[in-house]
Amino acid sequence: MAIVEVAISIPLHRTFDYLYDQEIEAGVRVKVSFGAKKVIGIVLSNKDKSEFKKLKSIEEVLDVSPILDTPILNFLFWAAKYYHHPIGEVLLAAMPKNLRLGKPAVIKKVIGLPNKIQAPDFDITEEQDRAIKAILAKQNAYHGFLLHGVTGSGKTEVYLRITQEILNQGKQVLVLVPEIGLTPQMISRFESRLDTRVVAIHSQLNETQKLDAYLLAKETQAGVILGTRSAIFAPMPNLGLIIVDEEHDGSFKQQSSFRYSARDLSFIRAKQADIPLVLGTATPSLESLKNAMDSKLTRLTLANRAGGAIMPKVSLIDMRSNFDGALSKLLIEKMQQYLAKGRQVMLFINRRGYAPVYFCTECGWKSECSHCNASMIYHRHINRLKCHHCGDEKMPEQTCPDCSQSTLEVYGYGTERLEETLGSHFPDTPIIRIDRDTTRRKKALAQHLEKINSGDPCIIVGTQMLAKGHDFSNLAMVGILDIDGGFLSINFRATEYLAQLLIQVSGRAGRGLEQGEVVIQTRYPDHPMFNYVLSNRYTQFASGLLKQRMSAAMPPFAHQALLCANAKNKQNAQEFLQEVAGLLKNINMDTVEIWGPVANSIEKKADYYYFNLYLQSNDRSALHQMLATFNQHVDTIKLKNKVRWYLDVDPID
């Protein structure tokens, strides 16, 4: 009997041995009994001996050939080691749910090829041509590129042309985008231009579609795989190029279970496959700018908009003197002017719901979630107060619980209230609201985008879902509301994120031949950041931030890890991390700083109390050595089974 090493999806840093009547290839799925359950595992190796005395037998081998080939296994081993996450959970998380459940690896429906390929009816710019040639000159080896192009400069055209060249070599291309909302637009552009099968991988597909896309990639029947962060794990035996669009976007970081960054993992996958990597954005992350400074990335610049389009003019409205609800008179006048010309207007406010505060004007009481340290958000169309952290909802109070007066009102604006307010100012103009509430229904987002892309005059109200990537040809003006919270955040990355957001949202305006306009309402018009945003000097602003981070020894000049513990008993969460801090200090690594434990910025969520312990070091290897040692000794901590805890390497929040 052969001894077979199997990885199982459990939160333990170990594998298990089973018996079988012959050796099994690594990467094959097997069904095994584990405790009282039957589970699916992945074969890692065949062994001569085992540390376990009594071995069970494998019950069923599910695959004729490996589901995970050697390159993907090596990539996933690297990811598990770097993020200090159990290998079984990493391997199973990288596969579609149907494969994790043990269903057959069979394609149900092969997606047809696009009928008609459209050749572009325009010439590329000199800047695009230089970028394309630079990337293709390195197509046969690993090389990282930062394609830094202003909004509307034609980064997608560069992607299309280099992708076609890679496809001509008989290779595959992986394209990562941050949001599901960007996938249909990108898919249609790639399908209309490339003579290959393009398949999508993202969370809104059903399980059969996800499995089909995965297997089409694995069997090289798809030339282009286009998807959100999980697509980084798609098996592509002939992978020749990786493109990460909007590389700065936080959506590339998985924030639950196996916490990985698809953007960061793209470096490793490209290095292991010895292929080029292209990171594209108008607002590079500080990490990527530092990598360019350190010659780890070659920076290619597209400084001008394609097709003769001009960057929009940007102006500020000082809300200290123009305050009149959510919309200043000046903003409304500007909207009227553009709508009268048959153009479209977009208002951006990054808060859904009707109003963020439901309060008593008499005594100051405000409605808060009983399960979280957070306010309840009023949603008028369903007449409910909802918590956006735990999902709890309730009917609004009719009288104040504290003073019994009927003096309850709402304060502030969300997308829903803004839509209502706009209806009173613009009764004859269609208003299209795009947020998580209006796009829950399948195909709802696609239907909204179709209306916008028709070009008919309308007002678009949207959250961050609309901030990036979208190309609306008749959108002339963008108004940005209520962004001042970004100046008051406790996150040291807040001003970086705010500048990126403002420039990305601004970039939706005036992408045709007429110059667009961006209007920002703020109570801090003198903030130095606006000087850079107004004059489209993001690089200079980011350079200043990098100098601040360097002097403060903060990322990207240092490396961080976060240990978070949560429990219904507040004391357990806090004391668990105090024990962890003691254990880490005993490891005695002078180069690693340990901060905390401290309460999370929202201490209580869904009846659990959250506490954080932060680790930071200028020496990445020392930090990882400490984390690996911690994982070996975590079982010695008494409170381990009374809390939920996780480790986040390179946290972004």
XYZ file of C-alpha atoms in Angstrom, residues 295-515:
221
model
C 13.663 49.515 -10.285
C 11.439 46.541 -9.453
C 8.928 47.932 -11.979
C 9.555 49.836 -15.216
C 7.278 52.864 -15.291
C 5.584 53.661 -18.619
C 3.660 56.944 -18.770
C 0.591 57.955 -20.775
C 0.343 61.649 -19.917
C -2.350 62.610 -22.450
C -5.915 61.520 -23.094
C -6.454 59.497 -26.257
C -8.465 60.769 -29.229
C -7.794 64.439 -28.536
C -9.915 64.513 -25.353
C -8.891 67.130 -22.781
C -8.621 66.597 -19.027
C -11.655 68.059 -17.210
C -11.490 71.402 -15.427
C -11.793 70.942 -11.661
C -13.291 73.482 -9.267
C -14.067 73.584 -5.534
C -17.227 74.817 -3.821
C -16.602 75.985 -0.254
C -19.497 74.461 1.723
C -18.784 76.687 4.714
C -20.365 79.571 2.820
C -22.546 77.644 0.345
C -24.218 75.189 2.695
C -27.764 74.483 1.610
C -28.437 70.812 2.362
C -26.439 68.342 0.290
C -26.439 70.425 -2.904
C -25.126 73.968 -3.203
C -26.961 76.406 -5.484
C -23.854 76.708 -7.638
C -23.731 72.929 -8.196
C -27.422 72.846 -9.175
C -26.895 75.713 -11.652
C -23.979 73.912 -13.292
C -26.031 70.697 -13.550
C -28.880 72.600 -15.221
C -26.503 74.057 -17.804
C -25.109 70.668 -18.858
C -28.490 68.894 -18.869
C -29.935 71.707 -21.043
C -27.222 70.879 -23.617
C -28.359 67.226 -23.710
C -25.395 65.996 -21.669
C -25.212 63.642 -18.667
C -24.280 64.548 -15.083
C -22.972 62.231 -12.345
C -23.088 62.897 -8.593
C -20.812 60.800 -6.413
C -21.555 60.187 -2.728
C -19.969 57.216 -1.028
C -22.836 56.366 1.309
C -25.912 54.321 0.499
C -29.256 54.528 2.286
C -31.366 57.599 2.971
C -29.580 59.241 5.896
C -26.715 58.150 8.196
C -28.183 59.601 11.420
C -31.679 59.179 12.922
C -31.790 61.408 15.993
C -33.840 63.456 18.471
C -33.642 67.235 17.990
C -34.682 67.749 21.630
C -32.157 65.699 23.634
C -29.618 64.525 21.019
C -30.389 60.762 21.283
C -29.486 58.867 18.113
C -30.431 55.398 16.919
C -27.570 52.929 17.272
C -27.217 49.231 16.508
C -27.701 47.044 19.589
C -25.152 44.553 18.194
C -22.422 46.980 16.986
C -20.765 50.249 18.000
C -22.316 51.955 14.989
C -25.229 54.153 13.982
C -28.268 52.678 12.271
C -28.739 54.018 8.716
C -32.250 55.056 7.706
C -33.560 53.488 4.459
C -36.717 55.350 3.489
C -38.023 53.160 0.648
C -38.464 50.249 3.093
C -38.918 52.509 6.176
C -36.274 50.622 8.141
C -33.185 51.416 10.153
C -30.346 49.139 9.014
C -26.872 48.435 10.344
C -24.365 48.268 7.476
C -21.974 46.206 9.623
C -24.076 43.281 10.864
C -27.180 43.629 8.658
C -29.603 44.000 11.577
C -32.678 46.107 10.861
C -35.674 47.461 12.762
C -38.647 49.804 12.442
C -37.790 53.456 13.237
C -38.847 54.688 16.672
C -41.889 57.007 16.677
C -40.908 58.810 19.875
C -37.499 59.374 21.445
C -36.583 56.481 23.841
C -34.756 58.975 26.105
C -37.072 62.009 26.370
C -40.344 60.571 24.920
C -40.711 63.555 22.553
C -41.854 63.130 18.941
C -38.901 65.200 17.758
C -37.127 62.592 15.634
C -35.445 63.612 12.385
C -32.799 62.410 9.954
C -29.441 64.083 9.410
C -27.028 63.772 6.514
C -27.366 62.292 3.062
C -27.077 58.885 1.435
C -27.703 57.979 -2.216
C -31.420 57.391 -1.577
C -32.039 60.832 -0.058
C -29.907 62.483 -2.722
C -32.031 60.809 -5.408
C -35.192 62.156 -3.736
C -33.748 65.683 -3.421
C -32.686 65.683 -7.068
C -36.217 64.629 -8.059
C -37.562 67.889 -6.620
C -34.946 70.003 -8.452
C -35.063 68.093 -11.758
C -38.586 66.613 -12.049
C -38.299 65.946 -15.821
C -34.828 64.348 -15.828
C -34.315 60.582 -15.417
C -32.253 59.761 -12.308
C -30.275 56.509 -12.284
C -29.075 55.433 -8.829
C -26.288 52.858 -8.696
C -25.363 51.430 -5.296
C -25.438 48.079 -3.535
C -29.187 48.412 -2.867
C -30.184 49.033 -6.508
C -27.866 46.400 -8.017
C -28.662 43.378 -5.831
C -30.910 41.876 -8.501
C -29.075 39.866 -11.152
C -28.410 41.914 -14.296
C -29.624 45.125 -12.547
C -26.208 46.770 -12.876
C -25.947 45.827 -16.558
C -29.401 47.347 -17.194
C -28.446 50.613 -15.452
C -25.192 50.832 -17.414
C -27.057 50.177 -20.679
C -29.318 53.186 -20.000
C -26.304 55.392 -19.283
C -24.451 54.169 -22.369
C -27.446 55.088 -24.559
C -26.192 58.661 -24.103
C -29.601 60.150 -23.233
C -29.485 63.085 -20.780
C -29.788 61.845 -17.193
C -28.440 62.302 -13.684
C -26.410 59.375 -12.366
C -26.150 59.010 -8.585
C -23.545 56.527 -7.480
C -21.190 55.216 -4.821
C -17.662 53.876 -5.242
C -19.012 51.299 -7.703
C -18.891 54.064 -10.336
C -15.533 55.545 -9.389
C -13.292 53.628 -11.737
C -12.908 52.203 -15.193
C -16.284 53.155 -16.653
C -16.283 55.022 -19.951
C -19.477 57.074 -20.407
C -19.112 59.030 -23.660
C -21.828 61.661 -22.984
C -20.944 62.322 -19.330
C -19.950 65.989 -19.161
C -19.943 66.833 -15.466
C -19.144 65.046 -12.218
C -20.133 66.449 -8.809
C -18.388 65.010 -5.746
C -20.208 65.335 -2.420
C -19.366 64.693 1.220
C -15.789 63.465 0.901
C -14.432 65.380 3.911
C -14.503 62.263 6.099
C -11.341 61.173 4.293
C -9.452 64.038 5.966
C -10.601 62.917 9.421
C -9.929 59.172 9.160
C -7.645 57.337 11.604
C -6.260 55.194 8.745
C -2.784 56.451 7.804
C -3.591 55.585 4.173
C -6.726 57.778 4.124
C -5.317 60.752 2.194
C -3.742 58.414 -0.393
C -7.119 56.707 -0.891
C -8.972 60.038 -1.023
C -6.675 61.511 -3.688
C -6.994 58.317 -5.759
C -10.775 58.361 -5.399
C -11.114 62.025 -6.401
C -8.926 61.586 -9.486
C -10.647 58.331 -10.504
C -14.159 59.826 -10.119
C -13.053 63.015 -11.887
C -11.751 60.885 -14.742
C -15.275 59.827 -15.711
C -15.997 63.372 -16.996
C -15.464 64.695 -20.519
C -14.067 61.624 -22.261
C -15.389 62.832 -25.642
C -14.094 65.829 -27.588
C -15.641 68.495 -25.341
C -13.887 69.324 -22.087
